[in-house]
Amino acid sequence: MGRLSRRFSRPFSRRFSWRWWPRGKNKSADDAERSFERFQGGDRRQLLQALSAMVGGSALAAMSQPAEAKDASELPPPKRALTGRDEAGQSVFKSFDVTPMVAEIDSSPGLTFYELYMTEGVPGLTGLEPDPMLKGTKDFPGPGGTMFRLISYPPKRPEGYKPPPGVTFESALKELSDKVPGMGDHFDRSAPGMHTTDTIDYGVVVRGEMTLELDDGKLIHLRQGDCIVQNGTRHRWRNPLPEPCLMAYVSVGGKRS
């Protein structure tokens, strides 16, 4: 057994407690001794609380460190699992890979659309339907249709950032519409970034953070896991961090009244 086994045979609380109480904080030796006795007496809840506080403090300290700027190309592209049925009617995986419809916007490096799936009208649910993304994509679905996509937004641009040579606001919108047909038509020329669609959009922050601005100028700050329901309202997205933000959207086509 030896010294090593004798060392670990001592109660954990005795080995832990001398590190826990600070010195020179007006704590008497009697106070410290009573604290040791509570740990030794089986007060596991207090011990767990102490450990949780230490771990939580370390996590907060790590989170408070300034984030390093990252390029979206450093992040692995998300995969899409597509299910269906075989000829016997059993459920099967038809694919598990990056969607065949990925649109990278060169005029805004890092802005990438992962077009995952879309439907028009009432889906048949036979499981034998071909992957609709093999035929390309569109901006938003018509009434009753759906669109499922991920969008990777580039990091916050540093002060003094300039777009790639030759890029203008109009040329950027044209590229957007060329790669995601019709997308650029929804943007307001008088207020860059503001746009409106005839859809209800369910959005979730998958990774990173995002701010959302509406007509009244108010902003909300969305963190990882936060959600938004966009009821066909005019809005603008901005990434506040020096790292990419990945958001998931399901858009349901509606009729504006």
Short mmCIF file of C-alpha atoms in Angstrom, two decimals:
data_model
loop_
_atom_site.label_atom_id
_atom_site.label_comp_id
_atom_site.label_asym_id
_atom_site.label_seq_id
_atom_site.Cartn_x
_atom_site.Cartn_y
_atom_site.Cartn_z
CA MET A 1 0.00 0.00 0.00
CA GLY A 2 2.69 2.52 1.09
CA ARG A 3 2.53 6.31 1.46
CA LEU A 4 0.43 6.79 -1.69
CA SER A 5 -2.43 4.63 -0.41
CA ARG A 6 -2.30 6.27 3.05
CA ARG A 7 -2.50 9.69 1.37
CA PHE A 8 -5.68 8.85 -0.50
CA SER A 9 -7.20 6.96 2.42
CA ARG A 10 -7.63 10.24 4.33
CA PRO A 11 -11.11 11.77 4.07
CA PHE A 12 -11.44 14.04 1.05
CA SER A 13 -12.94 16.77 3.20
CA ARG A 14 -9.80 17.04 5.32
CA ARG A 15 -7.58 17.32 2.27
CA PHE A 16 -9.92 19.86 0.66
CA SER A 17 -10.83 22.13 3.56
CA TRP A 18 -7.42 23.64 4.21
CA ARG A 19 -7.44 25.09 0.70
CA TRP A 20 -10.98 26.42 0.97
CA TRP A 21 -10.80 28.82 3.91
CA PRO A 22 -8.75 31.99 3.22
CA ARG A 23 -6.12 33.12 5.64
CA GLY A 24 -6.00 36.56 7.18
CA LYS A 25 -9.77 37.17 6.82
CA ASN A 26 -10.61 37.58 10.53
CA LYS A 27 -11.48 33.88 10.87
CA SER A 28 -10.42 32.42 14.19
CA ALA A 29 -8.87 29.02 14.58
CA ASP A 30 -12.06 27.88 16.34
CA ASP A 31 -14.19 28.99 13.36
CA ALA A 32 -11.97 27.09 10.99
CA GLU A 33 -12.06 23.99 13.18
CA ARG A 34 -15.85 24.04 13.33
CA SER A 35 -15.91 24.35 9.53
CA PHE A 36 -13.63 21.34 9.20
CA GLU A 37 -15.94 19.36 11.48
CA ARG A 38 -18.97 20.19 9.32
CA PHE A 39 -17.18 18.90 6.25
CA GLN A 40 -15.99 15.82 8.10
CA GLY A 41 -19.43 15.28 9.55
CA GLY A 42 -20.86 14.50 6.15
CA ASP A 43 -22.19 17.87 4.98
CA ARG A 44 -21.83 16.89 1.36
CA ARG A 45 -24.20 19.57 0.13
CA GLN A 46 -21.93 22.34 1.39
CA LEU A 47 -18.93 20.66 -0.18
CA LEU A 48 -20.68 20.33 -3.53
CA GLN A 49 -21.74 23.96 -3.39
CA ALA A 50 -18.16 24.98 -2.77
CA LEU A 51 -16.94 22.92 -5.69
CA SER A 52 -19.67 24.30 -7.96
CA ALA A 53 -18.71 27.85 -7.06
CA MET A 54 -15.07 27.18 -7.87
CA VAL A 55 -15.87 25.55 -11.22
CA GLY A 56 -18.39 28.25 -12.11
CA GLY A 57 -15.91 30.97 -11.30
CA SER A 58 -13.31 29.36 -13.52
CA ALA A 59 -15.82 29.11 -16.38
CA LEU A 60 -16.78 32.76 -16.03
CA ALA A 61 -13.16 33.78 -15.98
CA ALA A 62 -12.53 31.85 -19.17
CA MET A 63 -15.59 33.37 -20.85
CA SER A 64 -14.46 36.87 -19.94
CA GLN A 65 -11.30 36.55 -22.00
CA PRO A 66 -11.48 38.52 -25.27
CA ALA A 67 -12.53 36.37 -28.22
CA GLU A 68 -10.09 35.98 -31.06
CA ALA A 69 -11.37 36.83 -34.51
CA LYS A 70 -12.15 33.74 -36.55
CA ASP A 71 -12.95 33.24 -40.18
CA ALA A 72 -16.03 31.23 -41.08
CA SER A 73 -13.83 28.97 -43.22
CA GLU A 74 -12.22 27.64 -40.02
CA LEU A 75 -15.51 26.10 -38.91
CA PRO A 76 -16.56 22.71 -40.28
CA PRO A 77 -19.63 22.91 -42.53
CA PRO A 78 -22.76 21.53 -40.86
CA LYS A 79 -24.04 18.17 -42.05
CA ARG A 80 -27.65 17.37 -42.89
CA ALA A 81 -29.23 13.97 -42.20
CA LEU A 82 -32.00 13.35 -44.74
CA THR A 83 -34.45 10.52 -44.08
CA GLY A 84 -36.99 8.74 -46.27
CA ARG A 85 -38.33 5.27 -46.98
CA ASP A 86 -37.12 2.36 -49.03
CA GLU A 87 -39.26 0.28 -51.39
CA ALA A 88 -40.42 -1.87 -48.46
CA GLY A 89 -41.67 1.18 -46.62
CA GLN A 90 -39.00 1.11 -43.91
CA SER A 91 -37.46 4.37 -42.73
CA VAL A 92 -33.90 4.84 -43.96
CA PHE A 93 -31.21 7.49 -44.13
CA LYS A 94 -31.02 8.78 -47.66
CA SER A 95 -27.93 10.88 -46.96
CA PHE A 96 -25.80 12.33 -44.18
CA ASP A 97 -23.54 14.98 -45.60
CA VAL A 98 -23.27 18.70 -46.31
CA THR A 99 -26.32 19.89 -48.24
CA PRO A 100 -25.75 20.04 -52.02
CA MET A 101 -26.95 23.67 -52.00
CA VAL A 102 -24.35 25.92 -50.34
CA ALA A 103 -24.20 29.58 -51.35
CA GLU A 104 -21.07 31.52 -50.38
CA ILE A 105 -21.44 35.27 -50.87
CA ASP A 106 -18.10 36.61 -52.16
CA SER A 107 -19.08 40.27 -51.75
CA SER A 108 -19.42 39.65 -48.00
CA PRO A 109 -16.70 37.11 -47.14
CA GLY A 110 -17.94 34.67 -44.52
CA LEU A 111 -21.64 35.04 -45.33
CA THR A 112 -22.79 31.52 -46.26
CA PHE A 113 -26.24 30.03 -46.83
CA TYR A 114 -26.72 26.31 -46.18
CA GLU A 115 -30.01 25.52 -47.92
CA LEU A 116 -31.32 22.40 -46.19
CA TYR A 117 -34.84 21.69 -47.41
CA MET A 118 -37.97 23.31 -48.84
CA THR A 119 -41.57 22.35 -49.48
CA GLU A 120 -44.45 23.89 -51.39
CA GLY A 121 -48.05 23.32 -50.38
CA VAL A 122 -48.89 20.24 -48.33
CA PRO A 123 -46.03 17.66 -48.35
CA GLY A 124 -46.96 14.17 -49.53
CA LEU A 125 -44.78 12.36 -46.95
CA THR A 126 -44.26 9.28 -49.08
CA GLY A 127 -40.58 9.26 -48.15
CA LEU A 128 -39.75 8.68 -51.79
CA GLU A 129 -39.52 12.34 -52.77
CA PRO A 130 -36.19 13.41 -54.31
CA ASP A 131 -34.05 15.90 -52.44
CA PRO A 132 -35.52 19.28 -53.46
CA MET A 133 -32.17 21.00 -53.01
CA LEU A 134 -30.80 19.12 -56.02
CA LYS A 135 -32.92 21.43 -58.17
CA GLY A 136 -31.55 24.59 -56.55
CA THR A 137 -33.08 26.98 -54.05
CA LYS A 138 -35.17 30.14 -53.79
CA ASP A 139 -35.43 33.07 -51.43
CA PHE A 140 -38.59 32.30 -49.46
CA PRO A 141 -41.52 29.91 -49.87
CA GLY A 142 -44.95 30.81 -51.18
CA PRO A 143 -48.07 30.60 -48.99
CA GLY A 144 -48.09 27.33 -47.07
CA GLY A 145 -44.57 26.39 -48.17
CA THR A 146 -41.52 26.03 -45.91
CA MET A 147 -37.80 26.73 -46.14
CA PHE A 148 -35.18 25.34 -43.74
CA ARG A 149 -31.74 26.94 -43.85
CA LEU A 150 -28.65 27.72 -41.81
CA ILE A 151 -26.88 31.04 -42.30
CA SER A 152 -23.32 31.65 -41.17
CA TYR A 153 -22.77 35.37 -40.60
CA PRO A 154 -19.23 36.80 -40.78
CA PRO A 155 -17.58 38.30 -37.69
CA LYS A 156 -18.04 41.95 -36.84
CA ARG A 157 -15.94 43.89 -39.30
CA PRO A 158 -12.98 45.77 -37.81
CA GLU A 159 -12.90 49.55 -37.89
CA GLY A 160 -11.93 50.79 -41.32
CA TYR A 161 -12.99 47.57 -43.08
CA LYS A 162 -13.57 47.89 -46.81
CA PRO A 163 -15.44 45.39 -49.01
CA PRO A 164 -13.55 43.49 -51.71
CA PRO A 165 -12.46 45.64 -54.69
CA GLY A 166 -15.28 46.51 -57.06
CA VAL A 167 -18.08 45.58 -54.67
CA THR A 168 -20.95 48.05 -54.36
CA PHE A 169 -24.23 47.80 -52.49
CA GLU A 170 -26.09 47.05 -55.72
CA SER A 171 -23.55 44.50 -56.93
CA ALA A 172 -23.71 42.75 -53.55
CA LEU A 173 -27.52 42.50 -53.75
CA LYS A 174 -27.26 41.18 -57.31
CA GLU A 175 -24.83 38.45 -56.25
CA LEU A 176 -27.15 37.55 -53.36
CA SER A 177 -30.10 37.23 -55.75
CA ASP A 178 -28.06 35.24 -58.25
CA LYS A 179 -27.01 32.66 -55.65
CA VAL A 180 -30.22 32.62 -53.58
CA PRO A 181 -32.73 33.57 -56.30
CA GLY A 182 -34.70 36.68 -55.40
CA MET A 183 -33.13 37.19 -51.96
CA GLY A 184 -31.70 40.63 -52.75
CA ASP A 185 -35.12 41.95 -53.78
CA HIS A 186 -36.30 41.99 -50.15
CA PHE A 187 -33.67 44.49 -48.97
CA ASP A 188 -34.37 48.18 -48.44
CA ARG A 189 -32.08 50.37 -50.56
CA SER A 190 -32.57 53.35 -48.24
CA ALA A 191 -31.53 51.45 -45.09
CA PRO A 192 -28.83 48.86 -45.85
CA GLY A 193 -29.49 45.56 -44.11
CA MET A 194 -33.17 46.20 -43.41
CA HIS A 195 -35.47 43.73 -45.17
CA THR A 196 -39.01 42.35 -45.11
CA THR A 197 -40.43 39.00 -46.24
CA ASP A 198 -43.93 37.54 -46.47
CA THR A 199 -43.10 34.76 -44.05
CA ILE A 200 -43.15 33.77 -40.42
CA ASP A 201 -39.54 32.97 -39.54
CA TYR A 202 -38.56 30.80 -36.60
CA GLY A 203 -34.91 31.55 -35.80
CA VAL A 204 -32.45 30.01 -33.34
CA VAL A 205 -28.88 31.09 -32.55
CA VAL A 206 -26.89 27.88 -32.98
CA ARG A 207 -23.45 29.34 -32.33
CA GLY A 208 -22.22 32.82 -31.44
CA GLU A 209 -24.35 35.90 -30.78
CA MET A 210 -26.52 38.24 -32.83
CA THR A 211 -28.39 41.53 -32.45
CA LEU A 212 -31.79 42.14 -34.03
CA GLU A 213 -33.04 45.64 -34.89
CA LEU A 214 -36.63 46.60 -35.78
CA ASP A 215 -38.29 49.74 -37.18
CA ASP A 216 -38.41 51.54 -33.84
CA GLY A 217 -34.61 51.36 -33.56
CA LYS A 218 -34.66 49.08 -30.53
CA LEU A 219 -32.22 46.18 -30.36
CA ILE A 220 -32.27 42.82 -28.64
CA HIS A 221 -29.14 40.76 -28.04
CA LEU A 222 -29.48 37.06 -28.80
CA ARG A 223 -27.06 34.54 -27.36
CA GLN A 224 -26.53 30.88 -28.18
CA GLY A 225 -29.83 29.05 -27.75
CA ASP A 226 -32.00 32.18 -27.87
CA CYS A 227 -34.91 32.17 -30.32
CA ILE A 228 -36.88 34.67 -32.36
CA VAL A 229 -40.27 34.56 -34.10
CA GLN A 230 -40.32 37.05 -36.97
CA ASN A 231 -43.90 37.86 -37.99
CA GLY A 232 -43.20 39.33 -41.41
CA THR A 233 -41.70 42.45 -39.85
CA ARG A 234 -38.96 44.71 -41.20
CA HIS A 235 -35.67 43.97 -39.48
CA ARG A 236 -31.88 43.96 -39.64
CA TRP A 237 -29.27 41.51 -38.25
CA ARG A 238 -25.83 42.46 -36.94
CA ASN A 239 -23.09 40.23 -35.53
CA PRO A 240 -21.59 41.99 -32.46
CA LEU A 241 -18.66 39.59 -31.96
CA PRO A 242 -15.31 39.06 -33.71
CA GLU A 243 -16.32 35.47 -34.53
CA PRO A 244 -18.92 33.99 -36.90
CA CYS A 245 -22.52 33.47 -35.87
CA LEU A 246 -24.50 30.46 -37.09
CA MET A 247 -28.28 30.76 -37.11
CA ALA A 248 -31.01 28.28 -38.09
CA TYR A 249 -34.26 29.43 -39.69
CA VAL A 250 -37.50 27.77 -40.66
CA SER A 251 -39.58 30.12 -42.84
CA VAL A 252 -43.28 29.49 -43.44
CA GLY A 253 -44.88 31.31 -46.35
CA GLY A 254 -47.87 33.52 -45.57
CA LYS A 255 -50.14 36.17 -47.09
CA ARG A 256 -49.77 39.79 -46.13
CA SER A 257 -53.09 41.44 -45.26
#
